[in-house]
Amino acid sequence: MKIFAIGMNYVQHNKELDATLYKPEAPVVFTKADSALLKPGKPFFVPDHLGRIDYEGELVVRICRLGKSIPRRFAHRYYDAVTIGIDFTARDMQREARQKGLPWTICKGFDGSAAIGEWLELEGRGLKAEGGEQLCFRIDLNGKTVQQATTADMLYGVDELIEYLSQFFTLKTGDLIFTGTPAGVGPVAVGDLIEGFIGNSKVLSVRCK
């Protein structure tokens, strides 16, 4: 099982990090170790030796079949469910890595840094709703909404990401794609409760300990 994650995929989040609106020339891709996976209902233990830890709420898609070099028009056939995930990020470490041009492996891929919620099955229709890709999602921190977006806000949509990733990696059943975070990221502390919603359905609840 591989965990792919996409960085810089919402223009307002890019401004939040870099004080400017921009779209990367290609999707920004990084991976997380399999031990990063935090399954539904499990608490997140804040690692105090990594400095500031931020939540980044994201839509996550689950790959359902083997594929390589997948054309975008067929990409919807290769994922069958979505959920909300939290890409926990050691922000101080990431800033240093970005300044030095170093990989994000540790600041993004440490144990427990890829929390996921319960899956919503898509029944073979991809993300297509009336008018196109319009799934709405949001993240609440201690009962207050801190992030919200629709899939239409993505700079690179899910089908485009699958087309891109499958040029370099064979996608396999059970692989996950964290599709990027919208604006509103921030730090977590012991005792915080993070909840994730797709439409009106709560699919994720993570307590920080």
Coordinates of C-alpha atoms in Angstrom, one line a residue:
M1 CA 0.0 0.0 0.0
K2 CA 1.4 3.4 -1.1
I3 CA 0.4 6.7 0.4
F4 CA 0.7 9.6 -2.2
A5 CA 0.1 13.2 -1.2
I6 CA -0.2 16.3 -3.2
G7 CA 1.2 19.7 -2.1
M8 CA 0.3 23.2 -3.2
N9 CA -3.0 22.1 -4.9
Y10 CA -5.2 25.0 -3.7
V11 CA -4.3 28.5 -4.7
Q12 CA -5.3 30.2 -1.4
H13 CA -3.2 27.7 0.6
N14 CA -0.3 28.6 -1.7
K15 CA -0.8 32.2 -0.8
E16 CA -1.1 31.2 2.9
L17 CA 2.4 29.6 2.8
D18 CA 4.2 31.8 0.3
A19 CA 2.3 35.1 0.3
T20 CA 1.5 34.8 -3.4
L21 CA -1.1 33.1 -5.6
Y22 CA 0.3 30.6 -8.0
K23 CA -0.2 27.2 -9.7
P24 CA 2.8 24.8 -9.8
E25 CA 3.9 23.8 -13.3
A26 CA 3.1 20.2 -12.4
P27 CA 1.5 18.5 -9.3
V28 CA 3.8 18.5 -6.3
V29 CA 4.0 14.9 -5.1
F30 CA 5.4 13.4 -2.0
T31 CA 4.9 10.0 -0.3
K32 CA 4.3 8.9 3.3
A33 CA 5.5 5.7 4.9
D34 CA 2.9 3.0 5.5
S35 CA 3.5 3.5 9.2
A36 CA 2.2 7.0 8.8
L37 CA -1.3 5.6 8.4
L38 CA -3.6 6.4 11.3
K39 CA -6.8 4.4 11.0
P40 CA -10.3 5.7 11.8
G41 CA -11.0 6.1 15.5
K42 CA -7.4 6.2 16.6
P43 CA -5.9 9.2 18.5
F44 CA -3.1 11.2 17.2
F45 CA -0.2 11.4 19.6
V46 CA 1.4 14.8 19.1
P47 CA 5.2 14.3 18.8
D48 CA 6.7 16.9 21.0
H49 CA 10.3 16.4 19.6
L50 CA 9.3 17.6 16.1
G51 CA 8.3 21.2 16.9
R52 CA 5.1 22.7 15.7
I53 CA 2.6 20.2 14.2
D54 CA -0.1 21.5 11.8
Y55 CA -3.3 19.9 10.6
E56 CA -3.9 19.9 6.9
G57 CA -7.4 18.6 6.0
E58 CA -7.7 16.9 2.6
L59 CA -10.0 14.8 0.5
V60 CA -8.5 11.3 0.1
V61 CA -9.3 8.8 -2.6
R62 CA -8.8 5.1 -2.6
I63 CA -7.5 3.2 -5.6
C64 CA -9.5 0.1 -6.5
R65 CA -7.7 -1.5 -9.3
L66 CA -4.3 -2.0 -10.9
G67 CA -3.3 0.7 -13.4
K68 CA -0.3 2.2 -15.2
S69 CA -0.3 5.2 -17.6
I70 CA -4.0 5.8 -17.1
P71 CA -5.6 8.3 -19.5
R72 CA -7.6 11.0 -17.7
R73 CA -10.9 10.0 -19.3
F74 CA -10.7 6.6 -17.7
A75 CA -9.3 7.7 -14.3
H76 CA -12.7 7.6 -12.6
R77 CA -12.7 3.8 -13.0
Y78 CA -9.6 3.5 -10.7
Y79 CA -11.0 4.8 -7.4
D80 CA -14.1 3.7 -5.6
A81 CA -14.3 5.7 -2.3
V82 CA -13.4 9.0 -0.7
T83 CA -12.9 10.1 2.8
I84 CA -11.3 13.0 4.8
G85 CA -7.7 12.7 5.8
I86 CA -5.3 14.9 7.9
D87 CA -1.8 15.4 6.6
F88 CA -0.1 16.2 9.9
T89 CA 3.0 18.3 9.2
A90 CA 6.0 19.2 11.2
R91 CA 5.9 22.8 10.1
D92 CA 9.2 24.1 11.4
M93 CA 11.0 21.2 9.9
Q94 CA 9.2 21.7 6.6
R95 CA 10.1 25.4 6.4
E96 CA 13.7 24.5 6.9
A97 CA 13.6 21.7 4.3
R98 CA 12.0 24.0 1.7
Q99 CA 14.6 26.7 2.3
K100 CA 17.4 24.2 1.8
G101 CA 15.7 22.4 -1.1
L102 CA 15.6 19.1 0.9
P103 CA 13.0 16.4 0.8
W104 CA 9.9 16.4 3.0
T105 CA 10.2 12.8 4.1
I106 CA 10.4 13.3 7.8
C107 CA 8.3 16.4 8.3
K108 CA 5.4 14.8 6.3
G109 CA 5.9 11.0 6.7
F110 CA 6.5 10.4 10.4
D111 CA 4.4 7.7 12.2
G112 CA 0.7 8.6 12.5
S113 CA 0.9 11.6 10.2
A114 CA -1.7 10.3 7.7
A115 CA -5.0 10.1 9.5
I116 CA -8.0 8.9 7.6
G117 CA -11.8 8.7 8.3
E118 CA -14.5 6.3 7.2
W119 CA -14.9 5.6 3.5
L120 CA -17.8 6.8 1.4
E121 CA -18.4 4.5 -1.5
L122 CA -18.6 6.2 -5.0
E123 CA -20.2 3.2 -6.8
G124 CA -18.2 3.7 -10.0
R125 CA -19.3 7.3 -10.7
G126 CA -16.1 9.0 -9.8
L127 CA -16.5 12.5 -8.3
K128 CA -19.0 13.6 -10.9
A129 CA -22.0 15.4 -9.5
E130 CA -24.4 17.7 -11.3
G131 CA -22.2 20.2 -13.1
G132 CA -19.0 18.3 -12.7
E133 CA -16.6 17.8 -9.7
Q134 CA -18.3 19.5 -6.8
L135 CA -17.8 17.4 -3.6
C136 CA -17.8 19.8 -0.7
F137 CA -15.8 19.1 2.4
R138 CA -14.7 20.9 5.6
I139 CA -12.6 20.5 8.7
D140 CA -13.7 21.5 12.2
L141 CA -11.2 22.1 15.0
N142 CA -12.8 22.0 18.5
G143 CA -16.3 22.6 16.9
K144 CA -15.2 25.6 14.8
T145 CA -14.9 25.3 11.0
V146 CA -11.3 26.1 10.0
Q147 CA -11.1 24.7 6.4
Q148 CA -13.7 24.2 3.7
A149 CA -13.5 23.7 -0.1
T150 CA -15.0 21.8 -3.0
T151 CA -13.2 19.5 -5.4
A152 CA -13.7 22.2 -8.1
D153 CA -11.2 24.4 -6.1
M154 CA -8.3 22.0 -6.8
L155 CA -5.7 23.2 -9.2
Y156 CA -5.2 19.6 -10.3
G157 CA -8.3 17.5 -10.1
V158 CA -8.5 13.9 -9.0
D159 CA -8.6 12.4 -12.5
E160 CA -5.7 14.6 -13.6
L161 CA -3.7 13.5 -10.5
I162 CA -4.3 9.8 -11.3
E163 CA -3.2 10.4 -14.9
Y164 CA -0.1 12.1 -13.7
L165 CA 0.9 9.7 -10.9
S166 CA 0.3 6.6 -13.1
Q167 CA 3.0 7.8 -15.5
F168 CA 5.6 7.2 -12.8
F169 CA 4.0 4.6 -10.5
T170 CA 1.9 1.5 -10.9
L171 CA -1.2 2.2 -8.9
K172 CA -2.5 -0.8 -6.9
T173 CA -5.6 -1.6 -5.1
G174 CA -5.6 0.0 -1.7
D175 CA -3.2 2.8 -2.6
L176 CA -4.3 6.2 -1.2
I177 CA -4.0 9.7 -2.6
F178 CA -4.2 12.7 -0.3
T179 CA -5.3 15.4 -2.8
G180 CA -4.0 18.6 -1.1
T181 CA -5.2 21.0 1.5
P182 CA -7.2 24.3 1.2
A183 CA -6.4 27.4 3.2
G184 CA -6.9 27.4 6.9
V185 CA -4.2 25.1 8.2
G186 CA -2.9 25.6 11.7
P187 CA -1.2 24.1 14.8
V188 CA -2.6 21.3 17.0
A189 CA -2.3 20.8 20.7
V190 CA -3.0 18.0 23.1
G191 CA -6.7 17.8 23.7
D192 CA -7.8 19.2 20.3
L193 CA -10.6 17.4 18.4
I194 CA -10.4 17.4 14.6
E195 CA -13.5 16.4 12.7
G196 CA -13.9 16.0 8.9
F197 CA -17.1 16.2 6.8
I198 CA -18.0 15.4 3.2
G199 CA -21.2 17.3 2.6
N200 CA -23.2 16.7 5.7
S201 CA -21.6 13.4 6.6
K202 CA -19.1 13.3 9.3
V203 CA -16.5 10.8 8.3
L204 CA -13.5 11.7 10.5
S205 CA -12.9 12.3 14.2
V206 CA -9.3 12.5 15.6
R207 CA -8.5 13.4 19.2
C208 CA -5.0 14.8 19.8
K209 CA -3.2 13.3 22.8

